[in-house]
Amino acid sequence: MKPTHIEHLGIAVKSIEEAIPYYENILGLSCYSIEEVADQKVKTAFFKVGQTKIELLEPTAPDSPIQKYLDKNPHGGVHHVAYAVEGLQSVLDEVAAKGVQLIDKQPRKGAEGLNIAFLHPKSTFGVLTELCEHP
Ligand code: ZN
C-alpha cells in the first residue's frame, strides 16, 4: 500500500450543530457539506484543510458505532484516520495476506461517494484506520 495523503480525520461529536461554530469561528474553516450516511448510522459534516478533510461524525441511532465511541469518550474525540489509496480491493487483499484483520473485506460506499473500508484497530496499534478510494 502507498497512501497518497491523509484523506480525512474522522472526529466523533455529540452534535454537529454544536461543533460547527468551533470549526468555523475558531479554526476558521468552512463547512461545505452535511450528509447523512444511513448505512453507518451517522450524520457527517465536512471541512477542508488543504488536501485533507475533517469529517465530523454524529450518531443517528443508539446502536451507531459513533454512539458506542461517545459512551466511552463523552467529550468526543478522534475516531479514525483515513488514508487515500488507489486500487482499494487489491490493497485490502494485500494487507489481509500480511495478517491484518479487516473490518471490511470488500469496499463499500462511504460519505461523498468514496469507496471505503476499515482495518481493525487490533491490527493497527489501536487506531481505527479507514482506506478510501475515489471511484
Ligand atoms: Zn471516515
PDB file of C-alpha atoms and ligand atoms in Angstrom:
ATOM      1  CA  MET A   1       0.000   0.000   0.000  1.00  0.00           C
ATOM      2  CA  LYS A   2       1.182   3.522  -0.759  1.00  0.00           C
ATOM      3  CA  PRO A   3      -1.290   6.085   0.590  1.00  0.00           C
ATOM      4  CA  THR A   4      -1.142   9.382  -1.304  1.00  0.00           C
ATOM      5  CA  HIS A   5      -2.288  11.531   1.635  1.00  0.00           C
ATOM      6  CA  ILE A   6      -4.484  11.639   4.716  1.00  0.00           C
ATOM      7  CA  GLU A   7      -7.916  11.839   3.100  1.00  0.00           C
ATOM      8  CA  HIS A   8      -9.618  12.849   6.339  1.00  0.00           C
ATOM      9  CA  LEU A   9      -9.704  12.611  10.104  1.00  0.00           C
ATOM     10  CA  GLY A  10     -12.970  11.292  11.493  1.00  0.00           C
ATOM     11  CA  ILE A  11     -13.961  13.096  14.687  1.00  0.00           C
ATOM     12  CA  ALA A  12     -16.866  11.941  16.851  1.00  0.00           C
ATOM     13  CA  VAL A  13     -19.129  14.667  18.254  1.00  0.00           C
ATOM     14  CA  LYS A  14     -22.375  14.581  20.200  1.00  0.00           C
ATOM     15  CA  SER A  15     -23.854  17.277  17.996  1.00  0.00           C
ATOM     16  CA  ILE A  16     -22.629  18.543  14.649  1.00  0.00           C
ATOM     17  CA  GLU A  17     -24.680  21.674  15.106  1.00  0.00           C
ATOM     18  CA  GLU A  18     -22.898  22.458  18.383  1.00  0.00           C
ATOM     19  CA  ALA A  19     -19.446  21.626  16.996  1.00  0.00           C
ATOM     20  CA  ILE A  20     -19.612  23.573  13.721  1.00  0.00           C
ATOM     21  CA  PRO A  21     -19.139  27.041  15.302  1.00  0.00           C
ATOM     22  CA  TYR A  22     -15.819  25.904  16.803  1.00  0.00           C
ATOM     23  CA  TYR A  23     -14.553  24.725  13.415  1.00  0.00           C
ATOM     24  CA  GLU A  24     -15.838  27.826  11.622  1.00  0.00           C
ATOM     25  CA  ASN A  25     -15.293  30.635  14.130  1.00  0.00           C
ATOM     26  CA  ILE A  26     -12.201  29.427  15.988  1.00  0.00           C
ATOM     27  CA  LEU A  27     -10.354  27.350  13.394  1.00  0.00           C
ATOM     28  CA  GLY A  28     -11.622  29.461  10.505  1.00  0.00           C
ATOM     29  CA  LEU A  29     -12.670  26.508   8.354  1.00  0.00           C
ATOM     30  CA  SER A  30     -15.941  26.371   6.488  1.00  0.00           C
ATOM     31  CA  CYS A  31     -18.365  23.518   6.432  1.00  0.00           C
ATOM     32  CA  TYR A  32     -19.037  22.681   2.782  1.00  0.00           C
ATOM     33  CA  SER A  33     -21.237  19.603   3.174  1.00  0.00           C
ATOM     34  CA  ILE A  34     -23.551  17.920   5.662  1.00  0.00           C
ATOM     35  CA  GLU A  35     -24.612  14.418   4.744  1.00  0.00           C
ATOM     36  CA  GLU A  36     -26.313  11.516   6.459  1.00  0.00           C
ATOM     37  CA  VAL A  37     -24.804   8.078   5.820  1.00  0.00           C
ATOM     38  CA  ALA A  38     -27.689   5.771   6.738  1.00  0.00           C
ATOM     39  CA  ASP A  39     -25.557   2.648   6.294  1.00  0.00           C
ATOM     40  CA  GLN A  40     -23.211   3.797   9.092  1.00  0.00           C
ATOM     41  CA  LYS A  41     -25.904   5.469  11.232  1.00  0.00           C
ATOM     42  CA  VAL A  42     -24.106   8.800  11.233  1.00  0.00           C
ATOM     43  CA  LYS A  43     -24.550  12.365  10.114  1.00  0.00           C
ATOM     44  CA  THR A  44     -21.354  13.895   8.763  1.00  0.00           C
ATOM     45  CA  ALA A  45     -20.080  17.437   8.290  1.00  0.00           C
ATOM     46  CA  PHE A  46     -17.010  18.179   6.173  1.00  0.00           C
ATOM     47  CA  PHE A  47     -14.307  20.857   6.277  1.00  0.00           C
ATOM     48  CA  LYS A  48     -11.225  21.133   4.081  1.00  0.00           C
ATOM     49  CA  VAL A  49      -7.743  21.768   5.427  1.00  0.00           C
ATOM     50  CA  GLY A  50      -5.528  21.769   2.342  1.00  0.00           C
ATOM     51  CA  GLN A  51      -5.874  18.358   0.726  1.00  0.00           C
ATOM     52  CA  THR A  52      -7.135  16.798   3.947  1.00  0.00           C
ATOM     53  CA  LYS A  53     -10.644  16.953   5.332  1.00  0.00           C
ATOM     54  CA  ILE A  54     -12.113  16.952   8.779  1.00  0.00           C
ATOM     55  CA  GLU A  55     -15.169  14.691   8.972  1.00  0.00           C
ATOM     56  CA  LEU A  56     -17.377  15.319  11.993  1.00  0.00           C
ATOM     57  CA  LEU A  57     -19.497  12.308  12.893  1.00  0.00           C
ATOM     58  CA  GLU A  58     -22.694  12.498  14.897  1.00  0.00           C
ATOM     59  CA  PRO A  59     -24.616   9.318  15.756  1.00  0.00           C
ATOM     60  CA  THR A  60     -28.128   8.996  14.329  1.00  0.00           C
ATOM     61  CA  ALA A  61     -29.111   5.844  16.261  1.00  0.00           C
ATOM     62  CA  PRO A  62     -28.355   4.363  19.703  1.00  0.00           C
ATOM     63  CA  ASP A  63     -26.555   1.431  18.033  1.00  0.00           C
ATOM     64  CA  SER A  64     -24.416   3.708  15.855  1.00  0.00           C
ATOM     65  CA  PRO A  65     -20.692   2.895  16.161  1.00  0.00           C
ATOM     66  CA  ILE A  66     -20.209   6.599  16.921  1.00  0.00           C
ATOM     67  CA  GLN A  67     -22.629   6.368  19.858  1.00  0.00           C
ATOM     68  CA  LYS A  68     -20.552   3.474  21.218  1.00  0.00           C
ATOM     69  CA  TYR A  69     -17.455   5.635  20.906  1.00  0.00           C
ATOM     70  CA  LEU A  70     -19.171   8.553  22.701  1.00  0.00           C
ATOM     71  CA  ASP A  71     -20.269   6.230  25.520  1.00  0.00           C
ATOM     72  CA  LYS A  72     -16.568   5.614  26.195  1.00  0.00           C
ATOM     73  CA  ASN A  73     -15.413   9.147  25.293  1.00  0.00           C
ATOM     74  CA  PRO A  74     -18.177  11.532  26.399  1.00  0.00           C
ATOM     75  CA  HIS A  75     -16.393  14.663  25.118  1.00  0.00           C
ATOM     76  CA  GLY A  76     -15.912  13.130  21.684  1.00  0.00           C
ATOM     77  CA  GLY A  77     -12.503  12.725  20.071  1.00  0.00           C
ATOM     78  CA  VAL A  78     -10.566  11.432  17.096  1.00  0.00           C
ATOM     79  CA  HIS A  79     -12.438   8.350  15.935  1.00  0.00           C
ATOM     80  CA  HIS A  80     -10.454   7.272  12.869  1.00  0.00           C
ATOM     81  CA  VAL A  81      -7.724   8.190  10.413  1.00  0.00           C
ATOM     82  CA  ALA A  82      -8.485   7.783   6.711  1.00  0.00           C
ATOM     83  CA  TYR A  83      -5.771   7.291   4.106  1.00  0.00           C
ATOM     84  CA  ALA A  84      -6.338   7.812   0.395  1.00  0.00           C
ATOM     85  CA  VAL A  85      -5.222   4.821  -1.654  1.00  0.00           C
ATOM     86  CA  GLU A  86      -5.566   3.632  -5.215  1.00  0.00           C
ATOM     87  CA  GLY A  87      -6.871   0.149  -6.056  1.00  0.00           C
ATOM     88  CA  LEU A  88      -8.699  -0.372  -2.762  1.00  0.00           C
ATOM     89  CA  GLN A  89      -9.704  -4.009  -3.306  1.00  0.00           C
ATOM     90  CA  SER A  90      -6.163  -5.069  -4.135  1.00  0.00           C
ATOM     91  CA  VAL A  91      -4.857  -3.076  -1.145  1.00  0.00           C
ATOM     92  CA  LEU A  92      -7.311  -4.945   1.114  1.00  0.00           C
ATOM     93  CA  ASP A  93      -6.234  -8.293  -0.320  1.00  0.00           C
ATOM     94  CA  GLU A  94      -2.581  -7.336   0.129  1.00  0.00           C
ATOM     95  CA  VAL A  95      -2.888  -6.290   3.796  1.00  0.00           C
ATOM     96  CA  ALA A  96      -5.114  -9.286   4.628  1.00  0.00           C
ATOM     97  CA  ALA A  97      -2.392 -11.531   3.185  1.00  0.00           C
ATOM     98  CA  LYS A  98       0.051  -9.762   5.541  1.00  0.00           C
ATOM     99  CA  GLY A  99      -2.125 -10.738   8.504  1.00  0.00           C
ATOM    100  CA  VAL A 100      -4.045  -7.510   9.096  1.00  0.00           C
ATOM    101  CA  GLN A 101      -7.575  -8.037  10.405  1.00  0.00           C
ATOM    102  CA  LEU A 102     -10.129  -6.315   8.170  1.00  0.00           C
ATOM    103  CA  ILE A 103     -13.493  -4.938   9.232  1.00  0.00           C
ATOM    104  CA  ASP A 104     -14.495  -4.725   5.557  1.00  0.00           C
ATOM    105  CA  LYS A 105     -13.173  -7.403   3.240  1.00  0.00           C
ATOM    106  CA  GLN A 106     -14.659  -5.512   0.320  1.00  0.00           C
ATOM    107  CA  PRO A 107     -15.030  -1.777  -0.281  1.00  0.00           C
ATOM    108  CA  ARG A 108     -18.384  -0.160   0.495  1.00  0.00           C
ATOM    109  CA  LYS A 109     -19.805   3.297  -0.162  1.00  0.00           C
ATOM    110  CA  GLY A 110     -18.963   5.997   2.341  1.00  0.00           C
ATOM    111  CA  ALA A 111     -19.719   9.701   2.550  1.00  0.00           C
ATOM    112  CA  GLU A 112     -19.022  11.784  -0.574  1.00  0.00           C
ATOM    113  CA  GLY A 113     -19.408   8.684  -2.768  1.00  0.00           C
ATOM    114  CA  LEU A 114     -15.971   7.353  -1.851  1.00  0.00           C
ATOM    115  CA  ASN A 115     -15.246   3.644  -1.730  1.00  0.00           C
ATOM    116  CA  ILE A 116     -14.119   2.892   1.804  1.00  0.00           C
ATOM    117  CA  ALA A 117     -13.007   0.011   4.008  1.00  0.00           C
ATOM    118  CA  PHE A 118     -11.881  -0.184   7.623  1.00  0.00           C
ATOM    119  CA  LEU A 119      -8.965  -2.061   9.153  1.00  0.00           C
ATOM    120  CA  HIS A 120      -9.464  -3.440  12.650  1.00  0.00           C
ATOM    121  CA  PRO A 121      -7.793  -1.440  15.468  1.00  0.00           C
ATOM    122  CA  LYS A 122      -6.435  -4.731  16.871  1.00  0.00           C
ATOM    123  CA  SER A 123      -4.136  -4.834  13.855  1.00  0.00           C
ATOM    124  CA  THR A 124      -3.316  -1.108  13.693  1.00  0.00           C
ATOM    125  CA  PHE A 125      -1.997  -0.323  17.177  1.00  0.00           C
ATOM    126  CA  GLY A 126      -5.330   0.961  18.393  1.00  0.00           C
ATOM    127  CA  VAL A 127      -6.096   3.402  15.566  1.00  0.00           C
ATOM    128  CA  LEU A 128      -9.269   2.652  13.658  1.00  0.00           C
ATOM    129  CA  THR A 129      -7.962   3.015  10.105  1.00  0.00           C
ATOM    130  CA  GLU A 130     -10.054   3.743   7.040  1.00  0.00           C
ATOM    131  CA  LEU A 131      -8.831   3.375   3.486  1.00  0.00           C
ATOM    132  CA  CYS A 132     -10.586   5.500   0.836  1.00  0.00           C
ATOM    133  CA  GLU A 133     -10.574   5.438  -2.894  1.00  0.00           C
ATOM    134  CA  HIS A 134     -12.101   7.955  -5.257  1.00  0.00           C
ATOM    135  CA  PRO A 135     -14.317   5.920  -7.603  1.00  0.00           C
TER     136      PRO A 135
HETATM  137 ZN    ZN B   1     -14.174   8.443   7.587  1.00  0.00          ZN
END
